[in-house]
Amino acid sequence: MEFLDEIKAKFPNVLESVDGSNENESVLLLKDKTKIKRVCKEVKNHFDILFMLMAVDKPPKIFELNYVFSSYKTQNILTIRVNIERDKAVIDSISSLFESADWEERETYDLFGVEFIGHKNLKRILLPEDWPGRPLRKDFEVTDEVRNWTGLDLKF
Amino acid sequence: MEEIKNNEFSYPGLGEIIFMKTEKFIEDVLNWGRSRSLWPLTFGTKCCAMEMIPFGATKVDADRTGTLFVGDSPRQADLILCSGTISKKMARRLLNAYEQMPSPKYVIAVGACNISGGLFHDSYNSIAGIDRIMPVDVYIPGCPPRPEMFLDAVLILRKLIKENKIKRYENGVLGRDKS
Amino acid sequence: MISTFFYNLLAGYLPPILAEIGSVVGVFIVGTIIVLNIPLLLGWVDRKLSGRIQSRYGPVYTGPFGLLQNVADVIKLLGKRFITNQSIDKLIYDFIPIALSVLAALMIFVIPLGSPGLILVSIPYNLLFIYIFLALSPLLVLLAGWGQNNKYAMLSGFRGAAQITAYELTLLMALISIGILAGSYDISSIVNSQHTIWNAAYLPITLVLFVIASLAITERAPFDVPEASQELQAGWKIEYSGIRYGLFFIAEYVRLLVVSMLIVYLFFGGWNGVYLPDYAWFWIKTTVVTLFMMSLRWVYNRPRIDQLIDIGFKWLLPLSVINLIAVGFIAVY
């Protein structure tokens, strides 16, 4: 767990361990979302890839972003958890540090509407460009309008 | 007075009869050729595409009915074998491929997802049945259907072509070969 | 010779000039009928043979034994709509299918059809004429790729032209070695020179080279790299629809038949044989060779484009040059 202590030592007040994390799969909670890029820069010294970026919708206020890093050499897994506001879902992009963050961030933008500042190509990845709404938000409802939407100008 | 005269019933002259008979004959010959040589464009997505492969292979042998898998571009296809769930992003590509085909063209919808949306009928991102976006002639139910059912569908389509009951003609979307 | 036959037929009733014109028209009509029937028959044979090799039936229901299947295909292609993009080069786009099929048809006009007299237009050195008609195709393939204004068609056209260029040199070398041995480029005299022993027994390496090269320049499988139907979409024919696409079938099958006939003429003694009349011998041999060429399609797998060019330039061309030199020594001593 040396790397954990090293990372925490660099950012003394903003990072804290979350209960239930074990030796190989540790979870750190990042309190200040503006520091995400600097933390990830530090994480890059110990981990190779970002293999998952999960977003969890916690309805009243919060989107919980989980950046999951992994190391080929030690097989450790580190999750950095950030809470951002639901109304103003904006966070710095880390796609310049981790290449795989490119598509993950686009997916999160596509399905949740979280905006990543500094992303070079932030557009929808799974759904059509002009699709209305963000489907994985909890307040999204599958109405008839959504079901019948084709985005095509059909005349018959 | 003129109008009334024009509306009066009159027997067709000999020239008209010959013209009509010739037109009918040419249409019959063309329909015979069309019904006997259906070259499919395989728009295979999901598991139904796996069943589409044995349709052309040894046991079912699509070539018996003249359904030759030329494996070529939409420009040379008569029939689009459309299978699997069509997501809303894919719908445009599907329609694009369909529009590339020269008319007369026929559509066979394969599998539950393709006919009605199937498992994903309630999804926000799938088309609940491709008949919402294009005229479908024959439906093959099943999840996924057996390869023999493809052959059955082609035979049904052949019958429909011979009887001039193709969807394209019926709903008058694009008229008779004028698209 | 068929044109002389028509002339003699008409000369009894008409003045010589009209008889001349009439014989040209007659030869044209007969040749066109022959050329148009070749793809119908060979296409059926191809589909049936492929079915049998894959333990299928092939076309069954259309006509007796599915014989009318290709007629139905042609009728359908005639009834289909022409799609022409606005961005295409209209002249080239329309010209290529006609040019390819006419070039293929011209080969039928100058090749003997099974016996020394049975030839539509008799010209000296007809082997060279046939080679030229075969060898013009890379230019047309390139133009076809260009005319469609489609990047995939263009790339495929490059591939096709590269392949045909690589192999037609080998074909030319094989033809030259035959020509040196027989002392003529006339097919009749080449056949007559094989009266005692077939060239196949005499020049086996040339035969192998010729078969490989002719498969490659007719773009038949296993050398159908430009339109590898399992990997690509239609190759350089991608934009063609309707009967324009059907014209390519005429070109393909007529070229296949002509190449098979050439193999019989150059290597298997042409119409030489005992007991049976000469045309019977010739067509029996041609049938066997054509079936062999067709069945190669389902037996061997397809090389990659780089392997194909490698085989052509690094192995077959040097081998054919060495072979040519060896044949030259044989002919001199």
XYZ file of C-alpha atoms in Angstrom:
668
model
C 0.000 0.000 0.000
C 2.912 2.298 -0.525
C 1.410 3.979 -3.540
C -1.722 4.828 -1.590
C 0.276 6.592 1.080
C 2.350 8.378 -1.534
C -0.704 9.670 -3.379
C -2.399 10.681 -0.162
C 0.725 12.455 1.036
C 0.756 14.617 -2.046
C -2.836 15.763 -1.458
C -3.264 15.729 2.281
C -6.700 17.232 2.763
C -8.625 16.326 -0.354
C -8.152 12.569 -0.528
C -9.438 10.131 2.017
C -9.827 6.379 2.080
C -13.279 4.886 1.940
C -14.302 2.050 4.218
C -14.367 -1.424 2.797
C -11.418 -0.975 0.538
C -8.891 -3.770 0.700
C -5.296 -4.057 -0.277
C -5.683 -4.666 -3.972
C -8.861 -2.763 -4.585
C -8.685 0.510 -2.773
C -11.129 3.378 -3.062
C -10.219 7.007 -2.509
C -12.750 9.780 -2.176
C -11.738 13.046 -3.780
C -13.395 15.992 -2.062
C -12.394 18.745 -4.433
C -13.400 18.058 -8.010
C -11.130 20.770 -9.447
C -8.084 18.750 -8.400
C -9.024 15.674 -10.460
C -6.476 16.325 -13.162
C -3.593 16.794 -10.744
C -4.545 13.692 -8.801
C -4.704 11.673 -11.970
C -1.293 12.937 -12.967
C 0.027 11.562 -9.699
C -1.909 8.322 -10.168
C -0.315 7.881 -13.558
C 3.041 7.255 -11.839
C 1.646 4.081 -10.294
C -1.067 2.911 -12.670
C -1.136 2.207 -16.387
C -4.690 2.480 -17.600
C -8.056 3.911 -16.792
C -10.174 0.891 -17.507
C -13.521 2.154 -16.412
C -15.323 5.372 -15.788
C -18.608 4.849 -14.045
C -21.201 7.435 -13.227
C -23.902 6.818 -10.638
C -26.949 9.005 -10.432
C -27.937 9.756 -6.832
C -31.097 11.694 -7.441
C -31.450 14.741 -5.249
C -28.121 16.335 -5.872
C -25.221 14.169 -6.763
C -23.527 12.402 -9.658
C -20.907 10.034 -8.366
C -18.038 9.515 -10.816
C -15.778 6.518 -10.291
C -12.470 6.523 -12.113
C -11.095 2.986 -11.961
C -7.373 2.622 -12.612
C -5.422 -0.533 -12.981
C -1.802 -1.556 -13.138
C -0.476 -4.285 -15.385
C 2.517 -4.980 -13.200
C 1.064 -5.216 -9.708
C -2.543 -5.926 -10.713
C -3.722 -3.333 -8.213
C -6.972 -1.545 -8.751
C -7.573 1.981 -7.530
C -10.898 3.742 -7.659
C -11.062 7.512 -7.308
C -14.527 8.643 -6.424
C -15.705 12.179 -7.107
C -19.068 13.677 -6.260
C -20.274 16.449 -8.519
C -23.469 18.458 -8.467
C -26.304 17.267 -10.578
C -27.333 20.732 -11.730
C -23.890 21.795 -12.766
C -22.321 18.549 -13.945
C -18.952 19.836 -15.101
C -15.532 18.341 -14.489
C -12.063 18.525 -16.008
C -11.271 15.959 -18.679
C -8.395 13.549 -18.091
C -8.280 12.360 -21.681
C -4.925 14.078 -22.187
C -3.444 11.854 -19.439
C -5.192 8.560 -20.153
C -6.037 7.784 -23.765
C -8.825 5.421 -22.810
C -10.619 8.208 -21.012
C -11.587 9.631 -24.402
C -14.401 7.210 -25.145
C -15.334 6.689 -21.503
C -15.932 10.388 -21.085
C -17.870 10.559 -24.300
C -20.074 7.732 -23.063
C -20.668 9.455 -19.741
C -21.473 12.647 -21.581
C -23.805 10.758 -23.874
C -25.823 8.927 -21.260
C -25.625 11.273 -18.239
C -24.848 14.661 -19.643
C -21.716 15.209 -17.590
C -19.554 17.742 -19.387
C -15.821 17.260 -19.502
C -13.842 20.449 -19.953
C -10.805 20.133 -22.178
C -12.046 17.073 -24.071
C -11.154 17.414 -27.708
C -14.068 15.593 -29.257
C -16.938 15.681 -26.815
C -19.940 14.400 -28.690
C -22.359 11.499 -28.355
C -20.862 8.070 -28.883
C -23.737 5.575 -28.604
C -26.866 7.511 -29.418
C -27.561 9.595 -32.518
C -26.340 13.175 -32.385
C -29.788 14.720 -32.244
C -31.327 12.316 -29.763
C -33.382 14.117 -27.100
C -32.455 13.597 -23.452
C -29.938 11.758 -21.282
C -31.338 8.242 -20.850
C -29.489 6.931 -17.788
C -30.489 9.785 -15.521
C -32.996 8.644 -12.925
C -35.529 11.303 -13.871
C -35.603 10.168 -17.496
C -38.829 8.521 -18.551
C -39.336 6.331 -21.602
C -42.375 8.029 -23.047
C -44.114 7.287 -26.312
C -42.360 10.236 -27.834
C -38.992 8.724 -27.020
C -40.048 5.265 -28.152
C -41.282 6.428 -31.508
C -38.436 8.798 -32.187
C -36.549 7.740 -35.276
C -34.839 10.952 -36.259
C -35.827 10.250 -39.849
C -37.882 12.434 -42.091
C -40.256 9.775 -43.326
C -43.355 10.399 -45.372
C -45.615 7.419 -45.189
C -71.456 18.433 -72.814
C -67.857 17.666 -73.534
C -67.221 16.332 -70.070
C -70.209 14.069 -70.126
C -69.072 12.672 -73.425
C -65.634 11.906 -72.039
C -67.080 10.114 -69.069
C -69.172 7.789 -71.195
C -68.140 4.190 -71.109
C -66.553 3.045 -74.325
C -65.122 -0.219 -75.426
C -61.338 -0.176 -75.942
C -60.208 -0.261 -79.530
C -58.074 -3.000 -81.007
C -54.891 -0.937 -80.670
C -55.557 -0.334 -77.006
C -56.201 -4.002 -76.391
C -52.978 -4.983 -78.098
C -51.107 -2.362 -76.085
C -52.608 -3.557 -72.808
C -51.961 -7.193 -73.597
C -48.370 -6.455 -74.514
C -47.861 -4.476 -71.337
C -49.341 -7.298 -69.303
C -47.135 -9.819 -71.051
C -43.974 -7.797 -70.480
C -44.887 -7.312 -66.861
C -45.502 -11.021 -66.427
C -42.159 -11.891 -67.964
C -40.387 -9.328 -65.802
C -42.157 -10.590 -62.698
C -41.173 -14.147 -63.580
C -37.551 -13.094 -63.796
C -37.733 -11.014 -60.656
C -39.366 -13.719 -58.616
C -36.849 -16.338 -59.705
C -33.695 -14.412 -59.101
C -33.637 -12.654 -55.743
C -30.121 -11.625 -54.833
C -30.111 -10.673 -51.177
C -28.236 -7.946 -49.408
C -27.552 -9.390 -45.969
C -28.027 -6.708 -43.393
C -27.276 -9.012 -40.508
C -27.086 -7.748 -36.960
C -27.246 -9.877 -33.817
C -27.962 -13.594 -33.612
C -30.309 -13.845 -36.611
C -27.290 -13.186 -38.801
C -25.852 -16.500 -37.601
C -28.951 -18.223 -38.931
C -28.618 -16.347 -42.183
C -25.317 -18.093 -42.905
C -26.741 -21.658 -43.014
C -29.472 -20.303 -45.293
C -26.920 -20.035 -48.056
C -24.977 -23.113 -47.027
C -25.265 -26.785 -47.753
C -28.328 -28.042 -45.951
C -30.875 -25.355 -46.800
C -29.236 -24.178 -50.020
C -30.689 -20.832 -51.004
C -29.282 -21.252 -54.500
C -32.007 -23.774 -55.339
C -34.505 -20.945 -55.597
C -32.070 -18.651 -57.350
C -31.227 -16.723 -54.201
C -27.581 -16.212 -54.965
C -25.381 -14.673 -52.308
C -23.313 -12.593 -54.664
C -21.882 -10.853 -51.622
C -21.962 -7.620 -53.504
C -22.953 -4.059 -52.931
C -26.530 -2.811 -52.475
C -26.449 -1.660 -56.078
C -26.745 -5.251 -57.263
C -29.201 -6.524 -54.656
C -32.948 -7.008 -55.023
C -33.794 -8.100 -51.551
C -32.666 -6.849 -48.172
C -32.574 -9.516 -45.489
C -32.725 -7.332 -42.413
C -32.197 -9.009 -39.083
C -31.656 -8.202 -35.436
C -32.370 -5.198 -33.283
C -32.125 -1.981 -35.181
C -30.960 0.760 -32.868
C -31.896 4.309 -33.618
C -28.438 5.110 -34.805
C -28.455 2.063 -37.053
C -31.844 2.984 -38.512
C -30.318 5.694 -40.647
C -27.637 3.360 -41.939
C -30.240 0.728 -42.698
C -32.364 3.209 -44.573
C -29.283 4.438 -46.375
C -28.443 0.907 -47.505
C -32.055 0.416 -48.533
C -32.080 3.581 -50.586
C -28.913 2.501 -52.384
C -30.706 -0.479 -53.856
C -32.207 -0.052 -57.305
C -35.924 -0.703 -57.489
C -37.771 -3.038 -57.629
C -36.599 -3.977 -54.172
C -38.049 -6.177 -51.486
C -37.620 -6.363 -47.740
C -37.668 -9.400 -45.467
C -37.701 -8.688 -41.737
C -36.016 -11.447 -39.772
C -36.543 -12.234 -36.110
C -38.651 -10.922 -33.272
C -36.502 -7.861 -32.597
C -36.755 -6.797 -36.179
C -40.477 -7.331 -36.521
C -41.685 -5.713 -33.328
C -38.717 -4.804 -31.182
C -38.860 -8.125 -29.342
C -37.137 -7.994 -25.984
C -36.267 -4.390 -26.567
C -39.677 -3.108 -27.628
C -39.728 -0.736 -24.676
C -36.190 0.509 -25.046
C -35.290 4.118 -25.611
C -32.783 3.232 -28.267
C -34.274 0.592 -30.525
C -36.750 0.761 -33.357
C -39.809 -1.291 -32.439
C -40.136 -2.981 -35.794
C -38.508 -1.885 -39.003
C -41.874 -1.483 -40.666
C -41.876 1.883 -38.979
C -39.143 3.049 -41.277
C -39.497 0.998 -44.454
C -42.097 -1.148 -46.226
C -41.672 -4.804 -45.278
C -42.941 -7.559 -47.561
C -42.378 -10.725 -45.579
C -41.849 -11.248 -41.859
C -39.937 -14.200 -40.467
C -40.872 -14.724 -36.812
C -38.621 -16.498 -34.366
C -35.893 -15.753 -31.931
C -33.852 -16.576 -33.931
C -35.736 -18.284 -36.799
C -34.592 -21.549 -38.286
C -32.729 -21.367 -41.603
C -35.569 -23.238 -43.316
C -37.869 -20.329 -42.561
C -35.711 -18.085 -44.708
C -36.368 -20.400 -47.633
C -40.087 -20.311 -46.848
C -39.989 -16.523 -46.778
C -38.308 -16.408 -50.166
C -40.984 -18.712 -51.589
C -43.725 -16.514 -50.140
C -42.038 -13.449 -51.576
C -41.928 -15.158 -54.947
C -45.669 -15.706 -54.794
C -46.243 -12.091 -53.815
C -44.145 -10.810 -56.700
C -46.029 -12.984 -59.173
C -49.368 -11.701 -57.880
C -48.172 -8.084 -57.847
C -48.842 -7.797 -54.118
C -45.575 -6.187 -53.153
C -45.770 -3.550 -50.407
C -44.084 -0.987 -52.575
C -46.945 -1.178 -55.021
C -49.648 -1.251 -52.387
C -48.983 1.685 -50.156
C -47.937 3.868 -53.028
C -45.034 5.395 -51.176
C -42.763 5.642 -54.099
C -45.104 4.739 -56.905
C -44.418 2.252 -59.626
C -40.677 2.199 -60.164
C -40.389 5.934 -60.296
C -38.267 6.484 -57.230
C -14.745 -20.210 -92.558
C -18.166 -18.866 -91.769
C -17.887 -15.508 -93.544
C -16.965 -17.272 -96.803
C -19.894 -19.601 -96.321
C -22.262 -16.632 -95.998
C -20.682 -14.928 -98.997
C -21.100 -17.988 -101.193
C -24.667 -18.360 -99.973
C -25.561 -14.777 -100.847
C -23.474 -14.402 -104.007
C -25.941 -16.479 -105.950
C -28.715 -13.931 -105.443
C -27.003 -10.600 -104.855
C -24.282 -8.441 -106.398
C -20.822 -8.974 -104.828
C -20.817 -5.803 -102.707
C -24.192 -6.582 -101.139
C -23.096 -10.167 -100.601
C -19.992 -8.890 -98.834
C -22.078 -6.671 -96.559
C -24.553 -9.484 -96.024
C -21.802 -11.873 -95.004
C -20.485 -9.338 -92.476
C -23.963 -8.922 -91.018
C -24.452 -12.683 -90.938
C -21.156 -13.252 -89.154
C -22.036 -10.500 -86.700
C -25.420 -12.034 -85.902
C -24.045 -15.556 -85.521
C -21.170 -14.354 -83.347
C -23.449 -12.288 -81.138
C -25.785 -15.215 -80.620
C -22.862 -17.427 -79.656
C -21.431 -14.816 -77.291
C -24.757 -14.133 -75.586
C -25.383 -17.831 -75.007
C -22.003 -18.508 -73.420
C -22.686 -16.769 -70.060
C -26.142 -18.331 -69.850
C -24.725 -21.827 -70.216
C -21.434 -21.381 -68.394
C -23.107 -19.514 -65.545
C -25.446 -22.433 -65.041
C -22.554 -24.892 -65.170
C -20.619 -22.763 -62.702
C -23.482 -22.632 -60.215
C -24.276 -26.322 -60.547
C -20.643 -27.328 -60.211
C -20.125 -25.131 -57.170
C -23.235 -26.658 -55.666
C -22.036 -30.180 -56.307
C -18.616 -29.463 -54.835
C -20.227 -28.071 -51.691
C -22.756 -30.970 -51.657
C -25.640 -28.695 -52.548
C -27.946 -28.882 -55.546
C -27.514 -25.494 -57.129
C -30.487 -23.994 -59.013
C -33.216 -26.599 -59.371
C -36.650 -25.119 -59.789
C -36.286 -22.700 -62.698
C -36.654 -24.708 -65.855
C -35.430 -28.292 -66.271
C -32.415 -28.810 -63.981
C -32.452 -25.067 -63.327
C -31.293 -24.396 -66.860
C -33.336 -21.215 -67.129
C -31.906 -19.747 -63.934
C -29.533 -17.453 -65.747
C -32.254 -16.401 -68.179
C -34.262 -15.295 -65.156
C -31.231 -13.429 -63.857
C -30.829 -11.605 -67.146
C -34.518 -10.703 -67.303
C -34.356 -9.379 -63.785
C -31.240 -7.358 -64.515
C -32.937 -5.924 -67.606
C -35.920 -4.885 -65.508
C -33.920 -3.168 -62.835
C -33.507 0.517 -62.471
C -30.235 2.186 -63.419
C -28.759 4.108 -60.542
C -26.252 6.674 -61.689
C -24.679 9.025 -59.208
C -24.363 12.648 -60.134
C -20.663 12.607 -59.360
C -19.659 9.853 -61.794
C -17.777 10.269 -65.019
C -20.742 9.465 -67.206
C -18.903 8.603 -70.415
C -16.409 6.237 -68.814
C -19.041 4.733 -66.547
C -21.239 3.795 -69.489
C -18.342 2.843 -71.729
C -16.558 0.288 -69.548
C -19.130 -2.560 -69.401
C -19.736 -2.285 -73.139
C -16.022 -2.169 -73.886
C -15.233 -5.155 -71.691
C -18.004 -7.301 -73.129
C -17.221 -6.272 -76.710
C -13.540 -7.080 -76.222
C -14.548 -10.470 -74.865
C -16.885 -10.998 -77.813
C -14.186 -10.095 -80.315
C -12.108 -12.987 -79.020
C -14.899 -15.375 -79.978
C -14.897 -13.868 -83.476
C -11.240 -14.594 -84.172
C -10.764 -17.928 -82.389
C -11.465 -21.188 -84.267
C -14.548 -22.870 -82.829
C -13.414 -26.452 -82.901
C -12.279 -27.235 -86.405
C -9.932 -25.523 -88.861
C -12.726 -24.113 -91.033
C -15.093 -23.189 -88.236
C -13.967 -19.646 -87.587
C -16.037 -16.491 -87.817
C -13.366 -14.103 -89.052
C -10.174 -15.612 -90.360
C -7.097 -13.519 -89.681
C -3.422 -14.492 -89.543
C -1.700 -14.399 -86.152
C -5.028 -14.716 -84.331
C -3.242 -15.850 -81.171
C -1.665 -12.406 -80.837
C -5.030 -10.747 -81.432
C -6.568 -12.795 -78.643
C -3.688 -11.936 -76.363
C -4.212 -8.235 -77.041
C -7.915 -8.463 -76.264
C -7.097 -10.267 -73.023
C -4.334 -7.850 -72.127
C -6.308 -4.637 -72.638
C -8.372 -5.270 -69.542
C -6.171 -3.666 -66.821
C -6.609 -0.303 -68.489
C -10.362 -0.806 -68.545
C -10.402 -1.963 -64.935
C -8.504 1.159 -63.898
C -10.898 3.311 -65.915
C -13.863 1.549 -64.319
C -12.512 2.398 -60.892
C -11.955 5.972 -61.981
C -15.299 6.453 -63.663
C -17.371 5.515 -60.652
C -15.830 8.276 -58.540
C -15.832 6.032 -55.504
C -12.752 5.526 -53.394
C -13.345 1.820 -52.874
C -13.884 1.256 -56.564
C -10.712 3.186 -57.318
C -8.649 1.134 -54.843
C -10.104 -2.056 -56.235
C -9.317 -0.879 -59.733
C -5.685 -0.401 -58.704
C -5.629 -3.875 -57.220
C -7.161 -5.384 -60.337
C -4.816 -3.554 -62.671
C -1.775 -4.506 -60.583
C -2.791 -8.148 -60.579
C -3.503 -8.380 -64.286
C -0.330 -6.497 -65.211
C 1.730 -8.844 -63.047
C 0.385 -11.949 -64.707
C -0.091 -10.995 -68.333
C 3.692 -10.804 -68.808
C 3.876 -14.432 -67.733
C 1.073 -15.239 -70.141
C 2.903 -13.484 -72.953
C 6.105 -15.412 -72.202
C 4.194 -18.697 -72.287
C 2.577 -17.734 -75.605
C 5.948 -16.758 -77.068
C 7.496 -20.073 -76.114
C 4.639 -21.914 -77.807
C 4.973 -19.652 -80.837
C 8.716 -20.291 -81.106
C 8.202 -24.014 -80.986
C 5.422 -24.055 -83.572
C 7.019 -21.367 -85.721
C 3.755 -19.460 -86.020
C 1.207 -17.421 -84.071
C -1.666 -18.879 -86.012
C -3.751 -21.244 -83.922
C -4.334 -23.691 -86.791
C -0.655 -24.184 -87.438
C 0.070 -24.487 -83.710
C -2.532 -27.255 -83.539
C -1.083 -28.937 -86.635
C 2.386 -28.849 -85.094
C 1.082 -30.986 -82.215
C 0.000 -33.805 -84.510
C 2.446 -36.317 -83.060
C 2.898 -35.147 -79.473
C 0.917 -32.688 -77.398
C 2.642 -29.612 -76.077
C 1.392 -30.556 -72.598
C 3.765 -33.499 -72.580
C 6.501 -31.479 -74.199
C 6.278 -28.252 -72.144
C 4.698 -29.039 -68.760
C 6.187 -25.978 -67.069
C 4.733 -23.710 -69.715
C 1.354 -25.350 -69.182
C 1.445 -24.691 -65.443
C 2.536 -21.109 -66.005
C -0.182 -20.582 -68.568
C -2.946 -22.006 -66.364
C -1.942 -19.887 -63.361
C -1.533 -16.731 -65.410
C -4.777 -17.207 -67.279
C -6.688 -17.774 -64.040
C -5.204 -14.553 -62.712
C -5.965 -12.376 -65.686
C -9.525 -13.623 -65.977
C -9.908 -12.717 -62.268
C -11.340 -16.089 -61.437
C -10.922 -17.530 -57.972
C -8.479 -18.355 -56.407
C -7.063 -15.171 -57.927
C -10.183 -13.020 -57.614
C -8.440 -10.590 -55.308
C -9.964 -7.383 -56.764
C -13.481 -8.553 -55.953
C -12.880 -11.006 -53.136
C -16.496 -11.406 -52.216
C -15.891 -12.622 -48.679
C -13.635 -9.699 -47.827
C -14.668 -6.796 -50.035
C -17.882 -5.512 -51.483
C -17.992 -6.101 -55.218
C -14.560 -4.666 -55.984
C -14.415 -2.268 -58.888
C -17.979 -3.115 -59.928
C -19.382 -1.543 -56.800
C -21.504 1.178 -58.388
C -22.790 -0.788 -61.341
C -26.396 -1.900 -61.292
C -28.860 -3.461 -63.658
C -27.813 -4.770 -67.033
C -24.522 -2.887 -66.892
C -23.580 -5.316 -64.138
C -24.853 -8.167 -66.275
C -22.492 -7.192 -69.079
C -19.582 -7.942 -66.779
C -20.824 -11.520 -66.541
C -20.614 -11.813 -70.320
C -17.031 -10.597 -70.178
C -16.140 -12.909 -67.310
C -17.538 -16.111 -68.739
C -16.475 -15.497 -72.319
C -12.933 -14.830 -71.146
C -13.019 -18.009 -69.076
C -14.164 -20.011 -72.089
C -11.608 -18.435 -74.405
C -8.818 -19.155 -71.962
C -9.926 -22.786 -71.696
C -10.079 -23.041 -75.476
C -6.587 -21.570 -75.696
C -5.284 -24.158 -73.251
C -6.755 -26.905 -75.402
C -5.392 -25.409 -78.612
C -1.926 -24.671 -77.319
C -1.282 -27.651 -75.054
C -3.749 -30.480 -75.629
C -3.614 -30.833 -79.350
C -6.757 -28.900 -80.243
C -8.905 -30.933 -82.615
C -6.362 -33.742 -83.074
C -7.823 -37.103 -82.161
C -8.907 -40.456 -83.468
C -12.296 -41.994 -84.412
C -14.443 -38.987 -83.482
C -14.770 -35.894 -85.717
C -12.438 -33.030 -84.897
C -14.958 -30.621 -83.352
C -16.182 -33.382 -81.030
C -12.662 -33.974 -79.781
C -12.141 -30.268 -79.323
C -15.333 -29.654 -77.360
C -14.783 -32.708 -75.157
C -11.333 -31.419 -74.247
C -12.645 -27.879 -73.741
C -15.396 -29.099 -71.438
C -12.915 -30.967 -69.297
C -10.554 -28.004 -69.109
C -13.363 -25.551 -68.338
C -14.688 -27.726 -65.540
C -11.159 -27.996 -64.185
C -10.718 -24.224 -64.258
C -14.074 -23.734 -62.528
C -13.454 -26.308 -59.836
C -10.135 -24.687 -58.908
C -12.290 -21.899 -57.486
C -13.627 -24.115 -54.718
C -10.453 -26.063 -54.029
C -7.775 -23.483 -53.374
C -7.939 -20.502 -51.069
C -7.220 -16.982 -52.074
C -3.784 -15.392 -51.600
C -3.443 -11.895 -50.216
C -2.786 -9.124 -52.707
C 0.868 -8.788 -51.717
C 1.404 -12.551 -51.928
C -0.271 -12.501 -55.309
C 1.999 -9.792 -56.706
C 4.996 -11.533 -55.133
C 4.143 -14.821 -56.824
C 3.646 -13.036 -60.118
C 6.767 -10.933 -60.245
C 9.259 -12.876 -58.130
C 8.514 -16.448 -59.132
C 6.376 -16.840 -62.216
C 7.968 -14.135 -64.356
C 11.620 -15.287 -63.849
C 10.499 -18.865 -64.277
C 8.740 -18.014 -67.510
C 11.805 -16.176 -68.832
C 14.034 -19.166 -68.018
C 11.449 -21.421 -69.600
C 11.409 -19.253 -72.708
C 15.186 -19.464 -73.035
C 15.052 -23.247 -72.575
C 12.355 -23.573 -75.218
C 14.447 -21.425 -77.530
C 17.354 -23.840 -77.156
C 15.045 -26.777 -77.852
C 13.703 -25.078 -80.954
C 17.153 -24.231 -82.289
C 18.828 -27.608 -81.676
